[in-house]
Every structure is written in structure tokens, then in C-alpha cells.
Amino acid sequence: MIRESQGFQPFTDEPIRLIGDGGEWLGPFELDLEPEKLKGFYLDMLAGRLIDDRLGRLQRQGKTSFVAPSAGHEAAQVGLAHAVRKGHDWVFPYYRDVSLLLALGMPVVEFAGQSLGTMADTARGRQMPYHPGSAELNVFTVASPIASHVPPAVGTALAMKLAGRSQVTVCSFGDGATSEGDWHAGVNLAGAQGAPIVFACQNNGYAISVDLKKQTGSDTIAVKAHAYGMPGYLVDGMDVLASFLVAREAIERAREGVGPSIVEFVVYRYGGHSSADDDSRYRARQEVELWRRRDPLDRYRRFLERRGLWDEDAEQRARAEIDAQLVEGIRQAQEAGTVPLEWMFEDVYAQMPERLVRQREELLG
Amino acid sequence: MIRESQGFQPFTDEPIRLIGDGGEWLGPFELDLEPEKLKGFYLDMLAGRLIDDRLGRLQRQGKTSFVAPSAGHEAAQVGLAHAVRKGHDWVFPYYRDVSLLLALGMPVVEFAGQSLGTMADTARGRQMPYHPGSAELNVFTVASPIASHVPPAVGTALAMKLAGRSQVTVCSFGDGATSEGDWHAGVNLAGAQGAPIVFACQNNGYAISVDLKKQTGSDTIAVKAHAYGMPGYLVDGMDVLASFLVAREAIERAREGVGPSIVEFVVYRYGGHSSADDDSRYRARQEVELWRRRDPLDRYRRFLERRGLWDEDAEQRARAEIDAQLVEGIRQAQEAGTVPLEWMFEDVYAQMPERLVRQREELLG
Amino acid sequence: MTSTQAVRERQSGVKTMAQAIAATLDQEMARDDRVVVIGEDVGKRGGVFLATDKLFDKYGPDRVIDSPLSEAAIIGAALGMAVYGLRPVAEIQFADYVFPGFDQLVSQVAKIRYRSGGAFTAPLVVRMPAGGGVRGGHHHSQNPDTHFVHTAGLKVVYPSTPSDSAGLLRSAIRDEDPVIVMEPKRLYRSVKEAVPEGDHAVEIGKAAVRREGDDVVLVSYGGSMAETLKAADALTEQGIGAHVLDLRSLQPWDETAVLEAVARVGRVVLVSESPRSAGFMAEVSATISEEVMDSLLAPPLRVTGFDTPYPYVQDREYLPSPNRILKAVERALTY
Amino acid sequence: MTSTQAVRERQSGVKTMAQAIAATLDQEMARDDRVVVIGEDVGKRGGVFLATDKLFDKYGPDRVIDSPLSEAAIIGAALGMAVYGLRPVAEIQFADYVFPGFDQLVSQVAKIRYRSGGAFTAPLVVRMPAGGGVRGGHHHSQNPDTHFVHTAGLKVVYPSTPSDSAGLLRSAIRDEDPVIVMEPKRLYRSVKEAVPEGDHAVEIGKAAVRREGDDVVLVSYGGSMAETLKAADALTEQGIGAHVLDLRSLQPWDETAVLEAVARVGRVVLVSESPRSAGFMAEVSATISEEVMDSLLAPPLRVTGFDTPYPYVQDREYLPSPNRILKAVERALTY
Ligand SMILES: Cc1ncc(C[n+]2csc(CCOP(=O)(O)OP(=O)(O)O)c2C)c(N)n1
Ligand SMILES: Cc1ncc(C[n+]2csc(CCOP(=O)(O)OP(=O)(O)O)c2C)c(N)n1
Ligand SMILES: [Mg+2]
Ligand SMILES: [Mg+2]
């Protein structure tokens, strides 16, 4: 299946997997990564897992209106984040990408500020929670309409061809997104133009309640790459090393001008679709439990432990440290103060038109 | 490649072909069709070829506003028409399907009436030429927006599953259509639901001036079927027998409940995209000439001649007879009279709303 | 609520709007097996607002179709089913998400009767929760009603009460033309009332008089009816009589009811949470001028959503508030 | 035309609208290498109306991008390029085909500045031939301007002359916000005029006075300007002075010019080929009532396209004709 790093096969029947259940290395090649890097993956996954808890609490207290948990998706998101050249490449995330965004370097205070809609939100309180963006990090601001970010993502990749700065765009979405017309329109354009982009699908088997069988007739998302003349990689998205290495290969392939590709990360979401969902209506508890056994953090912790890079002590310290950072970031976000009412009328256009000046007057005057 | 009738392989590298350049039978099985049926294919192709000439003349005389020639596409369209159970199955054509529609049994006077917008148009003069439909034949009225008929076609197929009358829907479109989001949305729904439908693509290598390489990254349209978990058949669409037999197999497969499929007919359009096009801007004359050598009528005529079913005499008679029918149908359509002005306001709703009554008054009163 | 109270309410037909919708769908599906439901999560999940609750268990996957995540597929497939002879009721999860299916609505659904000369028709319903006030930000709060009203071939209704939701939905399902049913999501669960049982239908195109009065006419619909009625009640306390019309249907809308009231009273305030610019209330205003200008004692005044994308933090402030309505009334009265 | 005449016209800058557009694109692409063109058949074919003629040869396939057949891809990719820092000019082959890309416009293009708090912006142009009178039936004749005007975040211009087409396109390309440029396709080749060379730009939001007069104000734009001017000329012959405004921009539109003229003259007829119901002219009418009702001697009257899908056989009769405009003027004058 796998020849070597830089030689993963597309369209495999089984997801590419590099860490076994017991944490053993399965790769047919030597892993060539620094211990700090290896530990970094774990720390980033832990941050993703813990921030959901923290924001979930705020949501239940009525302090924020919505949470889209990424528990179960952390390995895919963190692997992907580490494969990106941060601040150089562009990333088009979707609402479930909190682990991705933190791992890309988005400060907690910014993410939390966006969710809380306080002055700590660089987007000025304009959107519901879990919809951040960052001009600094080249992270396109999340939009709710599923797959609507796919054609714009391809647009940045076309622009990169002109700019010639060896950049790549990564576009992230769920399995359900692949049914939208906009998804197809974007991926097809990328294929026709050979745009430097990687389409990263977190396939958690559900779009809210709709399972993959009702979503599409194909067995995998990766196989859809055939339709666009590009490779489609199928990866165990609960294996952070497989996620990272395959994503890196796909991204570097795009950077070298070889062309775009689809990477499917097979994952599972442990929680409901969002804080508004009741998943007991459509899936059995046993199914959730089964997937939890493949937990990306547990498995990867075993991997680190086998290599002597981790132990219970490190775990306790890391958790405490990360949680403290989260608490502090959230505190800063909460204390940043309220977004003023009149901001409602700004940023519709570069210059506020007369009509909006009058409407502002109507409300405030 | 081909096992037997009822056993064509999807995803072949080369188009399925059953008639050689010299008219020789290439199939690995015995052809089991009546001579009358075999001649019928030819007559239908001839009608398609000749009506374009006749309507083209009217267009140049300013009597109709638009023609979308099907010369080069006749074998695919006629093969497809004969594979359909006429008036039982549903057909969703596109504007280039004149040969398909005549072969399905649409009277010339109706087709010409639609193009001329006279009282002979069963649709009451509502659309530009080459946009007919027929409730009687279960032929959905053509709409200009490319691929917008694909989701509705799938809707009829879903309804058929409920109705249980062993019907099938055939949805016809060009290569360019496959890039639209609506195309994807429709085909994906069919795949997910196992709807009894066949997606029939006439791939003539161009969408107006845009060639297939700029249209999509895939080498064929058939291969896109992978994305939907259905078979994709690649057929020589200038070979009427291959077109008929593969289409029939795909349709019967759907009828039996096995599932939907894509059939790609490789064709070429000899003329411009439409009467409004100047194709010399984007393709070389030599290319057109090269494709003309594979002419579906010439090749099939040689096939019939080899079997002693056709000769120059038959040819002359058939041409004269068909042309006389066309001339007569067109004459009837022309003489049917003008559509009244006030019909502009009808058929917007089942009952004309007050507002439209007043607007009619405004114009006529 | 205690469970005895819940049982009593269910028996007497007291329902929230979401319950009234689910019950009407159930009744229509039981009555006519051509009625089918299609949309995202309408199956086991019962819809994210439970407007299709329990239908899947009762009618199965062929009549309650969980579609892939594509509004074009949902609306387009509904059209095909309607053309074939069924009576599909499509659900768009949020009105904001109708846009990927907008081409299907505008190019296919709205025009099929016209372009086929009546050979094919589209007796279908597209339901969609719409409007703000739920802290959903601009992609869970929009009110695209004007786009539909401006599209010849579509009918549009926008109820504001559980009973009207049931009655208009029933009329929509039985209508021969495509009907967009907009549902004010912020009222889905906040109001309960007794919903008439049986064949209760509300005629499309007929407004309801919610308050009688001679000093000013208030015209509104959908979610903004709540604020409009609050404003009317505040006016009553000041001794000002507001004649309040709930349009209920936007295409066709009840010109007669509006023009008669305005001709009689001479002052009118038009309330809608859709963005102002070229929004539906501009049509009502223009029609009033054209038809009864001479009776006007003040110009028709609009209180609407603002010409911004729907905000998040200012979720409530975007909406026409009783206060903004009262200011407009004052302007109309003192003009 | 003789070839010497053709040469003379080219030298003097006399151009059809289509030529003026192609020339402006050429000049802007030469001036600023961030300007790129994307659309169906814009490459070798030069666009089906030749509005991108010769650009492909001059600027190559990376700056003149023949897209696949998908308006969502075109508009969405243009947005991505704009966000990245380019200045894309997208072409939609016919305005009727904007709908498959409508979600990209409404959900992404119009809102990116707002939802990102200004972090990302969309300085892009979407050009589209629009309107009827070309015997194209309802999918080659529609005028979806109102949908754009109603979408906060978009600007909309709709020129009626070759010079304005050039000048507004140039302003649109240089604007920091997304601008929809609607082009009246029935005038693409029918009118020629000298188009100013160089940096000729027309300010977005400013109307042009096409005729001066004191008896009635005629407000129109785009394709209907031709019929409006014919009506005005017929009125002149009858000794009636029409003040004719060509709006040129619909979002923002020149309220000042309209309100001043209407306040002065007291009678106004609004001419647009868009469907009447909740169409753009309803907004103009409502604004006139709100702002200058006391100056009105007659209600603002609308002459518009009808509330039907665009017909085929009655291609010309659908459009506001000089005759229909004159009837409305008469009603306004004798009110
Ligand atoms: C265009 C559009 N339609 C519907 C929705 C409502 N919706 C929000 S999330 C979601 C499911 C998405 O599933 P998937 O893409 O698999 O991502 P996941 O949530 O599973 O990570 C739906 C239907 C939406 N946001 N946008
Ligand atoms: C949605 C939409 N966009 C653009 C057009 C304009 N247009 C008409 S035909 C055509 C090309 C279609 O090509 P293809 O699908 O390959 O069919 P062919 O004409 O080659 O048979 C285009 C772009 C359209 N009709 N609809
Ligand atoms: Mg999912
Ligand atoms: Mg083609």
C-alpha cells in the first residue's frame, strides 16, 4: 500500500494507517520526525479536545449560543495543520475545525472572542460561534453555507499560479459537503486548471443525521477524485501520523505543480452535530462507543509512550497547562467588552453609503 | 470488452464500438435485430440530418431565430431513442436533441411549430426554437439553463419507485453540462437513492468553444460515475448499434431496479454550436474534417449495404420521402397561424391572478 | 409544564407552530398518498426543528426522503416528483440555504407551467424556516421573501400563528402551483394556540385583521407580527387605534384589504424584517401610492430590516422593534 | 460600412457598446496586471458577444480564463482571486444564468467584508448581458437586477450607452467592493458613439440627465432608455417637456437627482423592463413617497415588464414601449 514517505497510493481500499491500536508503528518506512514535533501533535490534539469542553460549558451557561465539537476529529485536523506552511499557504476551514485553527496558531482569545462576539473577535462580532477567520494566518473566515467556500478556495489557488510564490490552498469540509453543487463546481475547476489546492474531507459518516449511504452512492469520498482526474487518498483520520504525512504529501505535490488532490480523513464525531443536536434520534450509543475505542488521542499517546516520549506525569502537566491557557484566553475574550451597536452598519461596503448612514440614524438617533 | 449483449463493461479505456469503418460488424455476439428495426435506425438518423438543413434554411431566411444542429450526434440520439419505451419511460432532453425527439415520435409539425412559435406549438409559443416538450410522449420541455433539468429528471425517477410501474427516466445532456453544480446534485441524489434513471451524455468535446481539457480534469465523462457508485459506459456515439445496445442495457438495468448509470456517447458536432456561433474562432477545419470521416450515417449505411438491406436506390427514395415529410410538417407549422398576444399572460399560474388581469388590460386595453 | 397539562393540550389541539406543521403534514400524508416529504434530516431526525417529527416512522423512507446535502437536489427532485404527479413538500433547513437551490426555483419550478404551455405543472411546496431573532448570524436569520415575490410563477405565504401555519400549509399542498411557505422560526415554539382540527385551510392571498382601529394602519406578516401587535397594544394604551393587518400571503397579497384600510384611515406603516432596499414592502408602498394616493394623509412609511447582512451580536436590534414601529407611527400621525 | 469608414471610426474612438467594453477591459488589463478575466468562452471565442475579443491572444490563458460550464465556479473563483489580491472581472454569459452562481454572490461575495470584519474583501466585477428584445425567450432575456439591489453588500450598475459602459466598467474594476455590471444586450451593437479615451470613468451612483423638461420626470436605465427617450421625443413634439434621468447605477442609486427633479416637477413615470412585483422601481416609488410626497401632483407611476416569465413570441410586447410610457405620462399629467 505504502511505498515510502512521499509515495502514498491513492484510491486504496482501506484507509492508510500508520499507528496500530496498541500504538505500534505500522509504516513500511522509518519515521523521520523530531521528538518535539511528535509531542507537538499530541499537545495540539489535547488543546482541541479541551477547548470543546470549555466552550461547551459556556454554551450551557448561556454565554455563547453554539458549539460544534471536534472530538474524534482531532488527529485529522492537527495532522493537516502541521502539513500546511503556516501564514504562507491559505486555509479555508469549516465550522468544525477548531483543532485545525488552534494548531495553525490562532490564539485562544481570538477563537473564543469570535464565539463570544466580544471585542476580542477580529471579525467584529459578525457571526455565530465557531466561524472565525484570520487575515494574518491566511485563514478564510468560515461561512455557514456548506461547501460555499470551495469555489473561492479554488480562486485563491488560481491566483497563486499567477503570483508564483509556491503557495498552496487547503480547503476543509465534511462528507455531507461533497453533495453540494458548489463543491463539485469548485473541485472540477481545480481539476481542469491544475490548481495548487488540496481538498481535505473529514468524513465522520454523518451530515447531522444523514449517514453516508443516504448521502452518496460511492463507498468513499476519496473515489470521487476520479471524476476530476486527480488522486484521492483515503486516510485513517484518527491516526495523526497518517493524517500528517498524507496531507503533507498532497500539499507538497500541489506546491510542485503536479496538481490538486482529495484527501479523505475517516473520522467520527463523538458528540452531537452541534450543541443544538440530539443525536440519539439517529444513531445507537454502541456505535459511538465503538468508535471511541479508536480514539486518536489514546492511540497516539500509546505511540508516544512506546517511544518513551510521554507518561502520566507529562499528561497531567500538559492538561493543566493547556487548560490554564484556555481559561486565560477565554477570560480575556470575555473581558474584552461588548461590540458596539453601531458596528452593525459598518463593513457592508468600504465606504458607508448614505442610505446606511440614515438607517443607523433611524436606529440610534 | 464485451461479453455479450446484456453484458457490456463499464469504464472501458476505449469507447464500445460494434461497427467498423467499413461497416463490418465487430461485436463478439450475434446481432439479433429485425431488418425493419435495422433500417429504422437509418431512417431516423436521416430525418435528424435533414431537418437541421430545413430549419437552418428557415433561420437564414429570418423565419426562425435559432438552430442547434445535431449533425454528428444522430447515432447516439437515435440509438438512445430506440432503447426507450416510448410514451412509458420519461425523457429529459436538451436543446441539441432533435434527432432524439423525432425518433421518439414527435411529429415534425410539432417540432417545427415550436421552433416557429406558431399555433402548432403545443407549448403555445413560449420558448425559443429547439426547446420542445410533449406531455403525451413523457418528454419534459427543454429548458435553456444547462443541466437544470437533471435534478427534476431524478425527481421523476424517485416518483417511479413509488408508482411501481417499471418506468425509467432518461436524462440527456452535453459534456459541458457535467460541470454544473445542478448536474452533480442530481446524479448524486440518484446514486444515493438507487433511482431508475440513465444519464446520457453526448460528449462532442466542446461546450461552445471550451474543449474538454478545459472543462474537466477527467479523461472521460463515463469515469465520473465512480463518484456516484454507479457504472459509467463509454460508447462510440457515432455507431448507432453500439449506442442502441448499450443504452438499452443501461435502461433495462435501471428498470430491473439494479440502479442508475451514466452512458457517455463520444460524438462530434459538425456545425457551429448554434446558428449564432462562429466555430472557426476556436477549432481547426481539419479537426472537423477528421471527425466527418467517422460519419454515423455513412458508416451505418455501409453496414446495411453489407447485409443487403440498403442501396443507392433506397437511399434516394428515403431521402425524398423524408424530405417531403419535413417540408409538409414545416408547411403545416408555418400555416398554423400566429400565437395571440394575450397568451403572454396565461399559464403563469393555474388561475390568472388579479394583478395579471390588470397588466393584460394595461397592454391591450 | 406538568404532564397532565401536556396531555390536555394535545387533546384540545393546542399546538406550537412546529407541532401544527408536523400535524398538518401527517394529516395530508394520511389523506393523500401522493404527498411526500423531502429534505435534509427530515427522516429519523424529524427535521432540525421537528417539523417532520414522526413522519419517517409512519410513512417510511420512500415518502419521507432524507436527501443528500443539496438544496438543488431537494427542490429539483420535488419538481420532478410534482411533474410526475406527486405532491411533494420540500424542506429547506434554513431559508438562508435556499440559494444553492435558487436556480431550480427560478429557472425550473417557477417557469415549467409557462414554458410548457401548461403541459407540465409544479404542484409542490417548499417550506423553510426564516427570519432572525435566534442568534444565528447572517446565515441562519435571513428573510429572502422578496426574491420569491419577484419571481413570476411562485406563490408565497408567510404565516405568523400556529393555526395559520397549519391552514396555509394545507392550502399550499392542495394548490396547483408551487407555493413557498416561509415559517418564522423564532415563533416555532414560543406561541401555542388551539389549532382547528380537520380540513382547516386558510385561503392563499387573504390577509387577517388582527386589531381594528381608525387612526393608523399597520401592515405586517410573519415574525414581525409579534412586534407589530406589541406596538398596536402600546398605541391602544395611548388611545390611538391601530388597524392591524397580518398579510399572511405575499404573492398574491391582499391588495383589497390593504387599500381599503389605507383609503379609510389615511396613514399606514409597513413592517417587515426583510432588508429595506427593493424589499417587499416597497411594492406595498408603491401600490398604495398608485391606487389611493389621494386618501393619504402621510406617506406610507416602512419599518424594516436594515440594508446590511444579518448581524450576530445585534441580532435583536436588526429587527423592527415595537419602538421603531411606534416612532414611525408618530411620524405618520404628526405628518 | 465601407472599410475606410470603419478605420475612421476606430481612430476617432467610435464604438459599439460591446467594443467599448472590450476596449476598456484591454486598457485596464494593460494598466494593472491584477486584472484578470474569467468566464465561459471568454478565451479564444472572445465571449459570445465579443466583449472579451482579442484579450486571450494578448494576455494568455492565466489572465483570460475559460472556465468550465459553471457560474458557481466563475463567481466563486473570482471571489477567491479578489480575496487573494487580484481584480477579477467575471462574465456570466447571460444574466439568466447567474442563478446557478447566485449562492456564491449572495452568501459569499456580498458578505465577505461584513462577516470577516473587513479582514477579507471582494473587489471584483461580475459582468452580464441582460434584458430582452433579442428573441431569446425567457432564459435569454431576463433582468435580475432587483435580486442584486436587494442584496446588501453588492453594488449594481446598468449603463445604456457605449461611453457609460466603458466608464462604469472602469469604475467597477477600480472599486473596492463587488460590482454587478448589467449590460443591455439588445443595445450591444445597435448604437455607436465616440467613447472618450484614456482614464474615462463614470462615478457609480450618479444619474445622467438625458433631457431637460418641466412637465414630467421620466426615470429609467439600461435597455429601456431607448424607449424612454423615444417617448420623451414624442412628448416634445406635443409640447410637453420631459425631464429624463438615466439612473446608470441602481445600488446605490442617485436619490438626490430623482428627488430633486420630482420635487420640482411633481409628476414622475418610472420605466424598467424588470418584472413589476417587488421590482426595483417599487423602491424608487416608495422612496419618492417617503421623501417628497407633498410635492407630488400625481402618484409615481410604473411602466415595467410584466409579472410573467419572459415570453418568446411577444418578445417586444413584454418590454415597456414608447406607447405604454406615453399612456402613463398622460395619466400622470391628467391625474
Ligand atoms: C447550504 C447549506 N445547507 C444546509 C445547511 C445546514 N447544515 C449545517 S451542518 C450540516 C451537515 C454537514 O455535514 P458534513 O458536511 O458531513 O460536516 P460535519 O458536520 O459532519 O462535520 C447541515 C445540513 C448548511 N449549513 N448549509
Ligand atoms: C446555466 C447556463 N450557463 C450557460 C449557458 C450558455 N450555453 C448554452 S449552450 C452552452 C454549452 C453547452 O455545452 P455542452 O453541454 O457540451 O452541450 P453541446 O452544446 O456541446 O451539445 C453554454 C455555455 C446556458 N445555456 N446555461
Ligand atoms: Mg459529516
Ligand atoms: Mg458539448
mmCIF file of C-alpha atoms in Angstrom, chain D residues 130-293:
data_model
loop_
_atom_site.group_PDB
_atom_site.id
_atom_site.type_symbol
_atom_site.label_atom_id
_atom_site.label_comp_id
_atom_site.label_asym_id
_atom_site.label_seq_id
_atom_site.Cartn_x
_atom_site.Cartn_y
_atom_site.Cartn_z
ATOM 1 C CA ALA D 130 -29.216 41.253 -19.574
ATOM 2 C CA GLY D 131 -32.666 42.101 -20.804
ATOM 3 C CA GLY D 132 -34.959 41.221 -23.659
ATOM 4 C CA GLY D 133 -35.690 42.205 -27.194
ATOM 5 C CA VAL D 134 -33.405 39.620 -28.771
ATOM 6 C CA ARG D 135 -35.946 36.842 -29.343
ATOM 7 C CA GLY D 136 -34.261 34.680 -26.758
ATOM 8 C CA GLY D 137 -37.241 33.508 -24.741
ATOM 9 C CA HIS D 138 -37.294 33.528 -21.010
ATOM 10 C CA HIS D 139 -33.849 32.125 -20.406
ATOM 11 C CA HIS D 140 -32.012 34.649 -22.555
ATOM 12 C CA SER D 141 -33.958 37.808 -21.743
ATOM 13 C CA GLN D 142 -34.387 38.233 -18.026
ATOM 14 C CA ASN D 143 -33.380 41.203 -15.991
ATOM 15 C CA PRO D 144 -32.487 40.052 -12.493
ATOM 16 C CA ASP D 145 -31.302 43.488 -11.334
ATOM 17 C CA THR D 146 -33.722 43.630 -8.408
ATOM 18 C CA HIS D 147 -32.267 40.499 -6.851
ATOM 19 C CA PHE D 148 -28.877 42.192 -6.700
ATOM 20 C CA VAL D 149 -30.188 45.546 -5.482
ATOM 21 C CA HIS D 150 -31.917 43.719 -2.646
ATOM 22 C CA THR D 151 -28.646 42.043 -1.572
ATOM 23 C CA ALA D 152 -26.686 44.194 0.877
ATOM 24 C CA GLY D 153 -23.003 44.275 0.027
ATOM 25 C CA LEU D 154 -23.355 44.402 -3.745
ATOM 26 C CA LYS D 155 -23.214 47.452 -5.976
ATOM 27 C CA VAL D 156 -25.144 47.401 -9.227
ATOM 28 C CA VAL D 157 -24.682 49.477 -12.364
ATOM 29 C CA TYR D 158 -26.653 49.307 -15.599
ATOM 30 C CA PRO D 159 -25.377 51.597 -18.368
ATOM 31 C CA SER D 160 -27.282 52.407 -21.527
ATOM 32 C CA THR D 161 -24.587 53.864 -23.798
ATOM 33 C CA PRO D 162 -21.172 52.760 -25.047
ATOM 34 C CA SER D 163 -19.456 55.588 -23.128
ATOM 35 C CA ASP D 164 -21.161 54.801 -19.872
ATOM 36 C CA SER D 165 -20.454 51.107 -20.368
ATOM 37 C CA ALA D 166 -16.781 51.914 -20.587
ATOM 38 C CA GLY D 167 -16.830 54.481 -17.795
ATOM 39 C CA LEU D 168 -18.836 52.428 -15.336
ATOM 40 C CA LEU D 169 -16.885 49.264 -16.053
ATOM 41 C CA ARG D 170 -13.686 51.125 -15.333
ATOM 42 C CA SER D 171 -15.070 52.479 -12.063
ATOM 43 C CA ALA D 172 -16.315 48.999 -11.182
ATOM 44 C CA ILE D 173 -12.921 47.429 -11.749
ATOM 45 C CA ARG D 174 -11.276 50.040 -9.551
ATOM 46 C CA ASP D 175 -13.917 49.864 -6.831
ATOM 47 C CA GLU D 176 -13.083 48.220 -3.516
ATOM 48 C CA ASP D 177 -16.428 46.414 -3.453
ATOM 49 C CA PRO D 178 -18.126 43.859 -5.676
ATOM 50 C CA VAL D 179 -19.958 45.487 -8.554
ATOM 51 C CA ILE D 180 -22.525 43.810 -10.782
ATOM 52 C CA VAL D 181 -22.347 45.323 -14.248
ATOM 53 C CA MET D 182 -25.518 44.643 -16.169
ATOM 54 C CA GLU D 183 -25.266 45.195 -19.906
ATOM 55 C CA PRO D 184 -28.378 45.742 -22.067
ATOM 56 C CA LYS D 185 -27.615 43.157 -24.709
ATOM 57 C CA ARG D 186 -30.101 44.476 -27.228
ATOM 58 C CA LEU D 187 -28.011 47.651 -27.410
ATOM 59 C CA TYR D 188 -24.653 45.864 -27.683
ATOM 60 C CA ARG D 189 -24.315 46.518 -31.374
ATOM 61 C CA SER D 190 -27.182 48.821 -32.232
ATOM 62 C CA VAL D 191 -25.691 52.131 -31.103
ATOM 63 C CA LYS D 192 -22.283 53.603 -31.810
ATOM 64 C CA GLU D 193 -20.740 56.640 -30.276
ATOM 65 C CA ALA D 194 -17.395 58.214 -29.609
ATOM 66 C CA VAL D 195 -16.083 56.792 -26.370
ATOM 67 C CA PRO D 196 -13.624 59.028 -24.534
ATOM 68 C CA GLU D 197 -10.139 57.546 -24.488
ATOM 69 C CA GLY D 198 -7.848 57.352 -21.501
ATOM 70 C CA ASP D 199 -8.969 57.208 -17.934
ATOM 71 C CA HIS D 200 -12.611 57.967 -18.639
ATOM 72 C CA ALA D 201 -14.592 56.820 -15.597
ATOM 73 C CA VAL D 202 -18.219 57.345 -14.630
ATOM 74 C CA GLU D 203 -18.897 57.643 -10.921
ATOM 75 C CA ILE D 204 -21.003 54.845 -9.500
ATOM 76 C CA GLY D 205 -24.235 56.209 -8.023
ATOM 77 C CA LYS D 206 -24.666 59.204 -10.297
ATOM 78 C CA ALA D 207 -27.564 59.565 -12.737
ATOM 79 C CA ALA D 208 -27.310 61.391 -16.041
ATOM 80 C CA VAL D 209 -29.817 63.946 -17.264
ATOM 81 C CA ARG D 210 -30.683 62.933 -20.825
ATOM 82 C CA ARG D 211 -33.355 65.560 -21.491
ATOM 83 C CA GLU D 212 -34.413 68.671 -19.603
ATOM 84 C CA GLY D 213 -38.072 69.423 -19.043
ATOM 85 C CA ASP D 214 -40.595 70.739 -16.539
ATOM 86 C CA ASP D 215 -43.771 68.776 -17.127
ATOM 87 C CA VAL D 216 -42.939 65.232 -16.193
ATOM 88 C CA VAL D 217 -39.934 63.305 -14.949
ATOM 89 C CA LEU D 218 -39.058 60.048 -16.671
ATOM 90 C CA VAL D 219 -36.697 57.774 -14.757
ATOM 91 C CA SER D 220 -35.204 54.751 -16.449
ATOM 92 C CA TYR D 221 -31.946 52.877 -17.093
ATOM 93 C CA GLY D 222 -30.335 50.238 -19.281
ATOM 94 C CA GLY D 223 -32.164 48.856 -22.276
ATOM 95 C CA SER D 224 -35.348 50.790 -21.604
ATOM 96 C CA MET D 225 -33.573 54.126 -22.022
ATOM 97 C CA ALA D 226 -34.049 53.747 -25.780
ATOM 98 C CA GLU D 227 -37.851 53.560 -25.466
ATOM 99 C CA THR D 228 -37.895 56.208 -22.751
ATOM 100 C CA LEU D 229 -36.061 58.659 -24.961
ATOM 101 C CA LYS D 230 -38.401 57.902 -27.858
ATOM 102 C CA ALA D 231 -41.326 58.673 -25.598
ATOM 103 C CA ALA D 232 -39.652 61.884 -24.454
ATOM 104 C CA ASP D 233 -39.122 62.960 -28.043
ATOM 105 C CA ALA D 234 -42.743 62.270 -28.855
ATOM 106 C CA LEU D 235 -43.727 64.395 -25.860
ATOM 107 C CA THR D 236 -41.504 67.236 -27.038
ATOM 108 C CA GLU D 237 -43.377 67.187 -30.308
ATOM 109 C CA GLN D 238 -46.589 67.581 -28.352
ATOM 110 C CA GLY D 239 -45.027 70.491 -26.470
ATOM 111 C CA ILE D 240 -44.609 68.535 -23.251
ATOM 112 C CA GLY D 241 -41.246 68.783 -21.573
ATOM 113 C CA ALA D 242 -39.894 65.596 -20.091
ATOM 114 C CA HIS D 243 -37.004 65.628 -17.670
ATOM 115 C CA VAL D 244 -35.283 62.320 -18.427
ATOM 116 C CA LEU D 245 -32.948 60.690 -15.952
ATOM 117 C CA ASP D 246 -30.771 57.731 -16.836
ATOM 118 C CA LEU D 247 -30.044 56.191 -13.456
ATOM 119 C CA ARG D 248 -26.987 54.251 -14.669
ATOM 120 C CA SER D 249 -26.450 52.924 -11.134
ATOM 121 C CA LEU D 250 -29.094 51.006 -9.210
ATOM 122 C CA GLN D 251 -27.189 50.348 -5.997
ATOM 123 C CA PRO D 252 -26.531 52.962 -4.835
ATOM 124 C CA TRP D 253 -28.962 54.935 -6.974
ATOM 125 C CA ASP D 254 -28.997 58.672 -7.299
ATOM 126 C CA GLU D 255 -31.771 59.568 -4.882
ATOM 127 C CA THR D 256 -30.756 63.211 -4.931
ATOM 128 C CA ALA D 257 -31.175 63.590 -8.668
ATOM 129 C CA VAL D 258 -34.518 61.814 -8.657
ATOM 130 C CA LEU D 259 -35.956 63.502 -5.595
ATOM 131 C CA GLU D 260 -34.901 66.974 -6.721
ATOM 132 C CA ALA D 261 -36.423 66.507 -10.133
ATOM 133 C CA VAL D 262 -39.632 65.023 -8.783
ATOM 134 C CA ALA D 263 -39.961 67.692 -6.095
ATOM 135 C CA ARG D 264 -39.605 70.318 -8.778
ATOM 136 C CA VAL D 265 -41.885 68.761 -11.410
ATOM 137 C CA GLY D 266 -44.402 66.846 -9.300
ATOM 138 C CA ARG D 267 -45.065 64.074 -11.784
ATOM 139 C CA VAL D 268 -42.924 61.044 -12.449
ATOM 140 C CA VAL D 269 -43.037 57.883 -14.540
ATOM 141 C CA LEU D 270 -40.657 55.044 -13.676
ATOM 142 C CA VAL D 271 -39.603 52.794 -16.542
ATOM 143 C CA SER D 272 -37.886 49.438 -16.162
ATOM 144 C CA GLU D 273 -38.157 46.166 -18.001
ATOM 145 C CA SER D 274 -37.823 44.122 -14.807
ATOM 146 C CA PRO D 275 -40.993 42.394 -13.652
ATOM 147 C CA ARG D 276 -43.263 44.760 -11.744
ATOM 148 C CA SER D 277 -43.922 42.905 -8.485
ATOM 149 C CA ALA D 278 -41.373 43.957 -5.875
ATOM 150 C CA GLY D 279 -39.144 45.158 -8.692
ATOM 151 C CA PHE D 280 -36.539 47.873 -8.385
ATOM 152 C CA MET D 281 -38.916 50.650 -9.428
ATOM 153 C CA ALA D 282 -41.095 49.874 -6.405
ATOM 154 C CA GLU D 283 -38.149 51.023 -4.306
ATOM 155 C CA VAL D 284 -37.858 54.249 -6.270
ATOM 156 C CA SER D 285 -41.590 54.833 -5.952
ATOM 157 C CA ALA D 286 -41.615 54.140 -2.216
ATOM 158 C CA THR D 287 -38.652 56.435 -1.641
ATOM 159 C CA ILE D 288 -40.303 59.228 -3.621
ATOM 160 C CA SER D 289 -43.446 58.948 -1.493
ATOM 161 C CA GLU D 290 -41.469 58.880 1.708
ATOM 162 C CA GLU D 291 -39.339 61.871 0.832
ATOM 163 C CA VAL D 292 -41.323 64.247 -1.359
ATOM 164 C CA MET D 293 -44.961 63.192 -1.171
#
